[in-house]
Amino acid sequence: RNGGLDRLDRKSGKFMHCTAGGPDDCGLSANSLTSLYLDRHGMLWVGTQGGALNRQVATADGSLRFAPVDKRNGLDSDSIGGILGDESGQIWVSTLKGISRIDPATGTATNYTGHTGASQRGYWVNSATRLTDGRLVFGGLDGITVFRPTQLPKPAQPVPILTEMPTGGLTYRPATPTRRPPDAAERPDTPPVP
């Protein structure tokens, strides 16, 4: 589990070693692997312990290369338990903080936490399956989480709150933090927050 990844070339019968760093560097973010998933396009997804998620990227010479999907992409945990794909091709991963949906086209993550029904204490390594009816199942410390991806609402985005604003050498601090309504940004006639 800590040695990276090996791929067998069936024609030559030889293994190619793939690691994070060193002479066999292939772009993996960590060598401690937790789960593997081959998506419907034949691309490999690799979960790691502490190195987040890695997705295979196509190369001209057919070599094995990976790009990370991590906190920079919105993933809320770098420890991946299980990886599954849904019927629409989205990638779902269980983590120490919940479940995340990854859009393979953009690599961006949407996170589902204990506030949205996911386990609050995380998930077991490689404890995941997709049922014949399309529901996804992840096993964790609080039991199992079963859901149908098409019926899962998108988590609510946090509402920004103004606590201070530096302007012209002065810092404005409202007596009470000011909250802008979530739809205010969509209305061009909305005055700026005082």
XYZ file of N, CA, C and O in Angstrom:
776
model
N 0.817 -1.197 0.000
C 0.000 0.000 0.000
C 0.860 1.259 0.000
O 0.388 2.308 -0.392
N 2.096 1.206 0.415
C 2.937 2.405 0.476
C 3.960 2.496 -0.643
O 4.803 3.381 -0.621
N 3.903 1.621 -1.618
C 4.947 1.588 -2.640
C 4.588 2.182 -3.973
O 5.281 1.959 -4.956
N 3.488 2.909 -4.075
C 3.098 3.461 -5.362
C 2.226 2.483 -6.128
O 1.481 1.695 -5.551
N 2.362 2.502 -7.434
C 1.483 1.740 -8.323
C 2.326 1.011 -9.363
O 3.314 1.548 -9.855
N 1.936 -0.209 -9.706
C 2.597 -0.961 -10.772
C 1.581 -1.282 -11.855
O 0.434 -1.618 -11.568
N 2.011 -1.173 -13.127
C 1.139 -1.507 -14.252
C 1.828 -2.549 -15.118
O 2.997 -2.408 -15.484
N 1.100 -3.606 -15.436
C 1.634 -4.686 -16.260
C 1.381 -4.383 -17.726
O 0.242 -4.141 -18.133
N 2.438 -4.395 -18.524
C 2.312 -4.301 -19.977
C 2.100 -5.728 -20.466
O 3.021 -6.551 -20.415
N 0.907 -6.038 -20.905
C 0.570 -7.419 -21.269
C 1.353 -7.918 -22.476
O 1.591 -9.110 -22.612
N 1.761 -7.024 -23.361
C 2.526 -7.438 -24.547
C 3.937 -7.864 -24.179
O 4.425 -8.894 -24.637
N 4.595 -7.061 -23.350
C 5.983 -7.358 -22.998
C 6.101 -8.236 -21.763
O 7.136 -8.847 -21.532
N 5.038 -8.257 -20.941
C 5.099 -9.014 -19.692
C 5.866 -8.296 -18.600
O 6.155 -8.872 -17.559
N 6.197 -7.026 -18.826
C 6.983 -6.263 -17.854
C 6.084 -5.293 -17.088
O 5.084 -4.808 -17.604
N 6.505 -5.014 -15.856
C 5.792 -4.053 -15.021
C 6.427 -2.676 -15.135
O 7.651 -2.547 -15.246
N 5.585 -1.653 -15.109
C 6.054 -0.275 -15.023
C 5.725 0.202 -13.619
O 4.585 0.093 -13.174
N 6.729 0.706 -12.913
C 6.535 1.202 -11.553
C 6.225 2.688 -11.617
O 6.856 3.438 -12.357
N 5.255 3.146 -10.844
C 4.783 4.532 -10.862
C 4.734 5.034 -9.421
O 4.062 4.423 -8.589
N 5.437 6.118 -9.137
C 5.498 6.629 -7.766
C 5.321 8.147 -7.725
O 5.294 8.809 -8.755
N 5.236 8.647 -6.507
C 5.242 10.093 -6.264
C 6.696 10.485 -6.021
O 7.267 10.146 -4.998
N 7.293 11.154 -6.962
C 8.693 11.553 -6.846
C 9.647 10.422 -7.179
O 9.249 9.287 -7.420
N 10.914 10.732 -7.200
C 11.934 9.725 -7.467
C 12.036 9.378 -8.943
O 11.411 10.000 -9.799
N 12.834 8.356 -9.260
C 13.075 8.009 -10.674
C 11.837 7.472 -11.400
O 11.772 7.524 -12.622
N 10.857 6.966 -10.674
C 9.641 6.426 -11.293
C 8.458 7.385 -11.164
O 7.304 6.967 -11.186
N 8.751 8.692 -11.021
C 7.700 9.688 -10.813
C 6.732 9.711 -11.998
O 7.144 9.842 -13.144
N 5.456 9.584 -11.693
C 4.420 9.630 -12.726
C 3.346 10.657 -12.384
O 2.281 10.658 -12.985
N 3.613 11.491 -11.386
C 2.666 12.522 -11.015
C 1.742 12.152 -9.873
O 0.893 12.950 -9.497
N 1.880 10.940 -9.306
C 1.070 10.607 -8.135
C 1.378 11.596 -7.019
O 2.516 12.026 -6.857
N 0.377 11.933 -6.228
C 0.578 12.897 -5.145
C 1.076 12.241 -3.864
O 1.540 12.928 -2.963
N 0.979 10.910 -3.760
C 1.462 10.175 -2.586
C 1.624 8.708 -2.974
O 1.032 8.243 -3.951
N 2.439 7.988 -2.221
C 2.663 6.567 -2.499
C 1.792 5.639 -1.660
O 1.788 4.434 -1.877
N 1.066 6.180 -0.697
C 0.176 5.383 0.141
C -1.207 5.342 -0.513
O -2.018 6.245 -0.345
N -1.472 4.285 -1.288
C -2.699 4.181 -2.065
C -3.793 3.489 -1.261
O -3.528 2.527 -0.548
N -5.024 3.969 -1.408
C -6.146 3.396 -0.672
C -7.183 2.738 -1.572
O -7.847 1.804 -1.161
N -7.370 3.246 -2.777
C -8.408 2.711 -3.653
C -8.121 3.052 -5.113
O -7.450 4.042 -5.409
N -8.649 2.197 -5.993
C -8.509 2.389 -7.436
C -9.888 2.320 -8.076
O -10.748 1.556 -7.635
N -10.091 3.102 -9.149
C -11.346 3.054 -9.882
C -11.054 3.335 -11.353
O -10.402 4.315 -11.689
N -11.546 2.473 -12.233
C -11.428 2.657 -13.669
C -12.761 3.192 -14.179
O -13.788 2.509 -14.072
N -12.761 4.428 -14.711
C -14.034 5.030 -15.130
C -14.477 4.510 -16.493
O -13.782 3.713 -17.131
N -15.618 4.970 -16.951
C -16.198 4.443 -18.187
C -15.428 4.847 -19.434
O -15.682 4.327 -20.509
N -14.473 5.760 -19.299
C -13.610 6.152 -20.414
C -12.256 5.441 -20.364
O -11.362 5.753 -21.143
N -12.108 4.527 -19.399
C -10.859 3.782 -19.268
C -9.766 4.530 -18.532
O -8.607 4.113 -18.559
N -10.122 5.624 -17.866
C -9.136 6.398 -17.112
C -9.126 5.924 -15.661
O -10.177 5.694 -15.061
N -7.936 5.825 -15.091
C -7.759 5.327 -13.734
C -7.771 6.475 -12.735
O -7.128 7.506 -12.946
N -8.510 6.292 -11.645
C -8.551 7.229 -10.522
C -7.918 6.515 -9.337
O -8.234 5.359 -9.066
N -7.036 7.206 -8.618
C -6.297 6.606 -7.507
C -6.507 7.445 -6.251
O -6.198 8.640 -6.233
N -7.029 6.802 -5.209
C -7.178 7.462 -3.916
C -5.937 7.225 -3.081
O -5.313 6.168 -3.164
N -5.569 8.207 -2.290
C -4.378 8.079 -1.438
C -4.711 8.474 -0.003
O -5.725 9.110 0.265
N -3.819 8.110 0.883
C -3.900 8.512 2.285
C -3.027 9.742 2.456
O -1.811 9.638 2.466
N -3.644 10.917 2.511
C -2.899 12.155 2.714
C -2.469 12.865 1.455
O -1.959 13.977 1.512
N -2.659 12.255 0.284
C -2.275 12.888 -0.975
C -3.457 13.172 -1.875
O -3.296 13.498 -3.042
N -4.666 13.019 -1.342
C -5.923 13.287 -2.059
C -6.169 12.287 -3.178
O -5.773 11.129 -3.083
N -6.818 12.755 -4.234
C -7.235 11.925 -5.356
C -6.342 12.225 -6.551
O -5.911 13.353 -6.739
N -6.068 11.206 -7.342
C -5.277 11.384 -8.558
C -6.078 10.851 -9.733
O -6.669 9.781 -9.641
N -6.084 11.610 -10.841
C -6.758 11.111 -12.037
C -5.750 10.965 -13.158
O -4.858 11.792 -13.335
N -5.910 9.887 -13.895
C -5.018 9.625 -15.017
C -5.253 10.665 -16.098
O -6.391 11.049 -16.364
N -4.176 11.133 -16.693
C -4.273 12.068 -17.810
C -3.709 11.395 -19.053
O -2.751 10.613 -18.975
N -4.316 11.669 -20.180
C -3.865 11.073 -21.437
C -2.518 11.659 -21.842
O -2.273 12.853 -21.680
N -1.642 10.802 -22.343
C -0.328 11.243 -22.829
C -0.154 10.762 -24.258
O -0.703 9.729 -24.659
N 0.629 11.499 -25.047
C 0.845 11.149 -26.453
C 1.567 9.812 -26.600
O 1.284 9.046 -27.519
N 2.490 9.531 -25.679
C 3.274 8.287 -25.799
C 2.653 7.105 -25.062
O 3.218 6.018 -25.034
N 1.481 7.302 -24.447
C 0.805 6.216 -23.747
C 1.356 5.910 -22.365
O 0.940 4.943 -21.735
N 2.276 6.750 -21.891
C 2.823 6.524 -20.550
C 1.774 6.854 -19.488
O 0.807 7.557 -19.746
N 1.980 6.333 -18.301
C 1.044 6.529 -17.204
C 1.391 7.820 -16.468
O 2.484 7.954 -15.919
N 0.476 8.799 -16.493
C 0.666 10.080 -15.813
C -0.603 10.423 -15.054
O -1.705 10.081 -15.481
N -0.438 11.109 -13.918
C -1.564 11.484 -13.075
C -1.516 12.964 -12.743
O -0.444 13.571 -12.700
N -2.688 13.519 -12.479
C -2.823 14.895 -12.004
C -3.642 14.845 -10.721
O -4.625 14.099 -10.643
N -3.261 15.623 -9.723
C -4.010 15.584 -8.453
C -5.340 16.322 -8.513
O -5.491 17.295 -9.236
N -6.288 15.824 -7.754
C -7.537 16.526 -7.456
C -7.505 16.664 -5.938
O -7.598 15.674 -5.217
N -7.303 17.887 -5.457
C -7.083 18.092 -4.028
C -7.803 19.342 -3.537
O -8.765 19.780 -4.156
N -7.336 19.917 -2.471
C -8.000 21.083 -1.878
C -8.051 22.262 -2.842
O -8.970 23.069 -2.793
N -7.089 22.357 -3.739
C -7.118 23.436 -4.738
C -8.306 23.290 -5.687
O -8.745 24.260 -6.289
N -8.823 22.071 -5.823
C -9.993 21.806 -6.655
C -11.286 21.811 -5.845
O -12.347 21.497 -6.368
N -11.185 22.094 -4.541
C -12.355 22.135 -3.679
C -12.560 20.901 -2.828
O -13.463 20.858 -2.000
N -11.741 19.872 -3.014
C -11.866 18.656 -2.207
C -11.561 19.002 -0.756
O -10.565 19.652 -0.462
N -12.421 18.582 0.182
C -12.241 19.027 1.565
C -11.371 18.118 2.415
O -11.127 18.420 3.576
N -10.879 17.014 1.868
C -9.992 16.137 2.633
C -8.985 15.484 1.696
O -9.324 15.134 0.561
N -7.767 15.309 2.170
C -6.719 14.660 1.381
C -6.644 13.158 1.624
O -5.769 12.496 1.089
N -7.548 12.616 2.442
C -7.565 11.176 2.717
C -8.800 10.562 2.070
O -9.922 10.824 2.485
N -8.564 9.740 1.061
C -9.632 9.137 0.273
C -9.878 7.715 0.742
O -8.939 6.931 0.895
N -11.159 7.372 0.952
C -11.530 6.013 1.339
C -11.896 5.168 0.140
O -11.229 4.209 -0.199
N -12.973 5.528 -0.553
C -13.448 4.768 -1.707
C -13.740 5.674 -2.878
O -13.931 6.880 -2.716
N -13.778 5.075 -4.080
C -14.047 5.817 -5.314
C -15.095 5.051 -6.109
O -14.962 3.839 -6.313
N -16.130 5.756 -6.576
C -17.171 5.166 -7.411
C -17.547 6.138 -8.523
O -17.360 7.342 -8.387
N -18.123 5.605 -9.590
C -18.688 6.434 -10.643
C -20.190 6.247 -10.668
O -20.684 5.162 -10.358
N -20.921 7.306 -11.025
C -22.371 7.161 -11.124
C -22.776 6.981 -12.587
O -21.928 6.960 -13.487
N -24.070 6.874 -12.833
C -24.581 6.616 -14.175
C -24.296 7.752 -15.151
O -24.247 7.541 -16.352
N -24.101 8.962 -14.655
C -23.833 10.101 -15.537
C -22.336 10.347 -15.746
O -21.955 11.272 -16.445
N -21.489 9.524 -15.120
C -20.043 9.666 -15.302
C -19.356 10.498 -14.246
O -18.139 10.690 -14.297
N -20.108 11.023 -13.269
C -19.486 11.780 -12.179
C -18.737 10.814 -11.260
O -19.128 9.659 -11.111
N -17.670 11.278 -10.657
C -16.859 10.471 -9.741
C -17.211 10.873 -8.314
O -17.283 12.063 -7.984
N -17.420 9.874 -7.455
C -17.760 10.101 -6.048
C -16.684 9.467 -5.193
O -16.269 8.333 -5.446
N -16.214 10.211 -4.182
C -15.192 9.683 -3.274
C -15.635 9.874 -1.828
O -16.272 10.870 -1.485
N -15.304 8.887 -1.002
C -15.525 9.048 0.434
C -14.213 9.510 1.043
O -13.133 9.144 0.580
N -14.316 10.349 2.075
C -13.130 10.927 2.702
C -13.284 10.878 4.226
O -14.270 10.370 4.738
N -12.328 11.458 4.917
C -12.426 11.565 6.371
C -13.448 12.610 6.804
O -13.834 12.664 7.960
N -13.893 13.457 5.867
C -14.827 14.528 6.212
C -16.203 14.369 5.588
O -17.080 15.184 5.832
N -16.411 13.356 4.753
C -17.705 13.171 4.114
C -17.568 12.511 2.763
O -16.713 11.665 2.543
N -18.421 12.932 1.838
C -18.428 12.406 0.475
C -18.312 13.586 -0.477
O -18.930 14.633 -0.265
N -17.516 13.414 -1.534
C -17.336 14.482 -2.515
C -17.658 13.968 -3.911
O -17.344 12.831 -4.248
N -18.280 14.839 -4.696
C -18.547 14.531 -6.111
C -17.532 15.305 -6.946
O -17.348 16.508 -6.768
N -16.880 14.609 -7.862
C -15.880 15.226 -8.724
C -16.429 15.265 -10.145
O -16.858 14.244 -10.682
N -16.385 16.425 -10.756
C -16.761 16.557 -12.164
C -15.513 16.217 -12.980
O -14.531 16.953 -12.952
N -15.508 15.089 -13.709
C -14.308 14.686 -14.443
C -13.887 15.689 -15.519
O -12.713 15.784 -15.849
N -14.834 16.460 -16.053
C -14.498 17.427 -17.104
C -13.683 18.593 -16.562
O -12.800 19.108 -17.240
N -13.975 19.018 -15.322
C -13.297 20.195 -14.758
C -12.364 19.853 -13.605
O -11.499 20.658 -13.253
N -12.573 18.689 -12.976
C -11.782 18.321 -11.801
C -12.243 19.003 -10.527
O -11.602 18.875 -9.496
N -13.348 19.728 -10.574
C -13.817 20.437 -9.381
C -14.661 19.521 -8.493
O -15.353 18.629 -8.977
N -14.582 19.781 -7.195
C -15.271 18.952 -6.206
C -16.430 19.693 -5.567
O -16.355 20.901 -5.332
N -17.492 18.949 -5.284
C -18.615 19.410 -4.473
C -18.663 18.497 -3.266
O -18.679 17.271 -3.422
N -18.655 19.066 -2.068
C -18.542 18.275 -0.841
C -19.877 18.149 -0.115
O -20.628 19.111 -0.013
N -20.113 16.938 0.393
C -21.287 16.640 1.204
C -20.769 16.185 2.568
O -20.011 15.229 2.645
N -21.184 16.886 3.619
C -20.663 16.622 4.962
C -21.766 16.067 5.861
O -22.857 15.753 5.389
N -21.497 16.015 7.141
C -22.494 15.562 8.102
C -23.749 16.407 8.093
O -24.834 15.924 8.401
N -23.639 17.666 7.699
C -24.806 18.550 7.630
C -25.751 18.169 6.496
O -26.904 18.577 6.481
N -25.249 17.400 5.526
C -26.076 17.002 4.382
C -26.349 15.503 4.365
O -26.796 14.973 3.363
N -26.050 14.808 5.473
C -26.384 13.393 5.575
C -25.219 12.430 5.467
O -25.392 11.228 5.653
N -24.043 12.910 5.170
C -22.868 12.036 5.106
C -22.372 11.745 6.525
O -22.747 12.418 7.479
N -21.529 10.746 6.658
C -20.961 10.403 7.956
C -20.105 11.559 8.473
O -19.316 12.127 7.735
N -20.252 11.884 9.722
C -19.467 12.971 10.307
C -18.071 12.517 10.723
O -17.199 13.334 10.946
N -17.877 11.198 10.840
C -16.582 10.705 11.320
C -15.762 10.013 10.240
O -14.775 9.374 10.530
N -16.158 10.119 8.987
C -15.363 9.589 7.899
C -15.761 8.183 7.472
O -16.677 7.571 8.018
N -15.022 7.686 6.482
C -15.344 6.429 5.827
C -14.146 5.479 5.795
O -13.001 5.906 5.802
N -14.467 4.195 5.722
C -13.450 3.149 5.669
C -12.792 3.109 4.292
O -13.411 3.441 3.281
N -11.555 2.648 4.260
C -10.827 2.487 3.006
C -11.480 1.375 2.184
O -11.745 0.289 2.691
N -11.742 1.684 0.918
C -12.249 0.738 -0.082
C -13.574 0.088 0.312
O -13.863 -1.037 -0.105
N -14.386 0.762 1.107
C -15.696 0.262 1.500
C -16.751 1.027 0.711
O -17.366 1.978 1.198
N -16.920 0.613 -0.562
C -17.831 1.324 -1.449
C -18.328 0.384 -2.537
O -17.600 -0.500 -2.976
N -19.587 0.591 -2.953
C -20.123 -0.181 -4.073
C -21.261 0.594 -4.727
O -21.875 1.466 -4.108
N -21.497 0.271 -5.974
C -22.635 0.831 -6.702
C -23.654 -0.282 -6.887
O -23.334 -1.347 -7.423
N -24.887 -0.041 -6.448
C -25.943 -1.030 -6.555
C -26.520 -1.057 -7.972
O -26.359 -0.099 -8.738
N -27.195 -2.140 -8.324
C -27.735 -2.293 -9.677
C -28.757 -1.226 -10.032
O -28.956 -0.923 -11.203
N -29.402 -0.619 -9.037
C -30.381 0.437 -9.315
C -29.750 1.832 -9.399
O -30.445 2.830 -9.512
N -28.421 1.905 -9.331
C -27.713 3.179 -9.464
C -27.359 3.864 -8.164
O -26.621 4.846 -8.155
N -27.882 3.354 -7.039
C -27.530 3.969 -5.756
C -26.074 3.666 -5.417
O -25.548 2.609 -5.772
N -25.442 4.602 -4.714
C -24.061 4.434 -4.264
C -24.065 4.159 -2.773
O -24.889 4.706 -2.032
N -23.125 3.321 -2.335
C -23.019 2.939 -0.928
C -21.577 3.130 -0.478
O -20.651 2.643 -1.129
N -21.404 3.843 0.630
C -20.088 4.010 1.248
C -20.196 3.584 2.707
O -21.125 3.985 3.406
N -19.248 2.778 3.180
C -19.241 2.336 4.566
C -18.296 3.168 5.403
O -17.159 3.421 5.005
N -18.776 3.593 6.573
C -17.959 4.448 7.422
C -18.114 4.159 8.893
O -18.786 3.208 9.298
N -17.503 4.993 9.698
C -17.492 4.826 11.144
C -18.874 4.968 11.770
O -19.127 4.453 12.851
N -19.789 5.668 11.102
C -21.144 5.840 11.609
C -22.143 4.899 10.939
O -23.343 5.099 11.041
N -21.655 3.887 10.216
C -22.530 2.969 9.490
C -22.371 3.165 8.003
O -21.320 3.583 7.525
N -23.433 2.865 7.236
C -23.337 3.025 5.786
C -24.168 4.223 5.333
O -25.158 4.591 5.957
N -23.731 4.814 4.245
C -24.445 5.905 3.611
C -24.882 5.404 2.242
O -24.048 4.986 1.446
N -26.176 5.426 1.982
C -26.745 4.976 0.714
C -27.502 6.148 0.101
O -28.319 6.775 0.770
N -27.236 6.449 -1.174
C -27.932 7.564 -1.812
C -27.994 7.359 -3.324
O -27.214 6.627 -3.899
N -28.944 8.036 -3.927
C -29.101 8.058 -5.380
C -28.560 9.418 -5.845
O -29.132 10.467 -5.522
N -27.440 9.435 -6.578
C -26.813 10.708 -6.958
C -27.739 11.694 -7.658
O -27.620 12.898 -7.442
N -28.679 11.209 -8.454
C -29.577 12.115 -9.180
C -30.558 12.820 -8.265
O -31.148 13.830 -8.655
N -30.746 12.319 -7.050
C -31.696 12.924 -6.122
C -31.019 13.722 -5.012
O -31.691 14.231 -4.119
N -29.714 13.838 -5.070
C -28.990 14.556 -4.037
C -28.942 16.039 -4.382
O -28.449 16.416 -5.436
N -29.467 16.907 -3.512
C -29.412 18.340 -3.811
C -27.982 18.857 -3.676
O -27.173 18.305 -2.943
N -27.708 19.918 -4.403
C -26.395 20.547 -4.289
C -26.319 21.231 -2.931
O -27.270 21.890 -2.513
N -25.203 21.059 -2.193
C -25.096 21.704 -0.877
C -25.213 23.224 -0.987
O -24.774 23.820 -1.960
N -25.801 23.823 0.021
C -25.942 25.284 0.053
C -24.568 25.937 0.170
O -23.696 25.450 0.881
N -24.387 27.025 -0.560
C -23.140 27.770 -0.492
C -23.176 28.684 0.731
O -24.225 29.244 1.056
N -22.049 28.845 1.400
C -22.042 29.744 2.560
C -22.352 31.180 2.143
O -21.987 31.602 1.056
N -23.043 31.895 3.006
C -23.390 33.292 2.748
C -22.264 34.155 3.300
O -21.898 34.037 4.473
N -21.694 35.033 2.476
C -20.614 35.889 2.987
C -21.126 36.885 4.017
O -22.243 37.392 3.912
N -20.304 37.163 5.005
C -20.632 38.122 6.052
C -19.497 39.143 6.124
O -18.326 38.767 6.221
N -19.843 40.418 6.061
C -18.854 41.477 6.142
C -18.525 41.746 7.609
O -19.402 42.100 8.398
N -17.264 41.516 7.973
C -16.833 41.777 9.344
C -15.927 42.996 9.429
O -15.873 43.657 10.448
N -15.188 43.267 8.348
C -14.414 44.503 8.271
C -14.027 44.758 6.822
O -13.976 43.830 6.016
N -13.759 46.052 6.513
C -13.406 46.414 5.157
C -12.442 47.597 5.199
O -12.810 48.684 5.636
N -11.177 47.357 4.773
C -10.231 48.476 4.728
C -10.526 49.371 3.515
O -10.725 48.878 2.410
N -10.590 50.697 3.742
C -10.824 51.659 2.659
C -10.038 52.931 2.937
O -10.171 53.521 4.012
N -9.234 53.343 1.995
C -8.522 54.618 2.093
C -7.735 54.800 3.375
O -7.755 55.876 3.956
N -7.051 53.782 3.848
C -6.263 53.885 5.054
C -7.048 53.670 6.333
O -6.485 53.650 7.418
N -8.359 53.577 6.256
C -9.206 53.324 7.422
C -9.822 51.934 7.303
O -9.935 51.381 6.223
N -10.224 51.378 8.409
C -10.886 50.082 8.395
C -12.292 50.232 8.935
O -12.487 50.703 10.053
N -13.269 49.899 8.109
C -14.675 49.953 8.495
C -15.034 48.643 9.179
O -14.805 47.556 8.647
N -15.579 48.709 10.395
C -16.044 47.545 11.142
C -17.483 47.802 11.580
O -17.719 48.601 12.472
N -18.441 47.112 10.953
C -19.831 47.336 11.369
C -20.054 46.842 12.790
O -19.402 45.907 13.250
N -20.974 47.489 13.499
C -21.293 47.079 14.874
C -21.823 45.649 14.884
O -21.531 44.871 15.786
N -22.583 45.314 13.870
C -23.110 43.965 13.703
C -22.661 43.484 12.334
O -22.829 44.225 11.359
N -22.065 42.288 12.217
C -21.659 41.816 10.886
C -22.829 41.877 9.905
O -23.963 41.562 10.243
N -22.538 42.368 8.709
C -23.569 42.570 7.691
C -23.608 41.378 6.749
O -22.585 40.944 6.248
N -24.811 40.896 6.510
C -24.995 39.736 5.636
C -25.671 40.206 4.353
O -26.695 40.870 4.391
N -25.100 39.828 3.229
C -25.703 40.147 1.938
C -26.592 38.979 1.530
O -26.160 37.839 1.589
N -27.824 39.240 1.116
C -28.690 38.136 0.690
C -28.025 37.347 -0.431
O -27.343 37.923 -1.270
N -28.194 36.010 -0.453
C -27.527 35.194 -1.461
C -27.850 35.593 -2.891
O -27.034 35.446 -3.766
N -29.036 36.129 -3.149
C -29.390 36.485 -4.516
C -29.028 37.930 -4.872
O -29.236 38.368 -5.987
N -28.467 38.690 -3.950
C -28.157 40.101 -4.194
C -27.139 40.269 -5.309
O -27.216 41.213 -6.084
N -26.188 39.361 -5.414
C -25.158 39.471 -6.443
C -25.755 39.314 -7.838
O -25.188 39.771 -8.816
N -26.913 38.695 -7.928
C -27.540 38.473 -9.221
C -28.386 39.664 -9.665
O -28.829 39.721 -10.799
N -28.647 40.629 -8.757
C -29.450 41.795 -9.097
C -28.522 42.999 -9.299
O -27.889 43.463 -8.359
N -28.438 43.519 -10.539
C -27.513 44.638 -10.790
C -27.900 45.909 -10.063
O -27.051 46.773 -9.859
N -29.152 46.075 -9.619
C -29.571 47.301 -8.957
C -29.303 47.280 -7.453
O -29.629 48.227 -6.743
N -28.700 46.200 -6.946
C -28.454 46.083 -5.519
C -27.281 46.977 -5.129
O -26.198 46.859 -5.696
N -27.472 47.870 -4.172
C -26.365 48.718 -3.740
C -25.316 47.883 -3.001
O -25.636 46.825 -2.462
N -24.065 48.342 -2.980
C -23.039 47.604 -2.249
C -23.342 47.548 -0.763
O -24.056 48.392 -0.236
N -22.805 46.538 -0.108
C -22.992 46.376 1.338
C -22.310 47.529 2.037
O -21.166 47.847 1.756
N -23.004 48.213 2.991
C -22.384 49.366 3.683
C -21.241 48.930 4.574
O -21.156 47.843 5.019
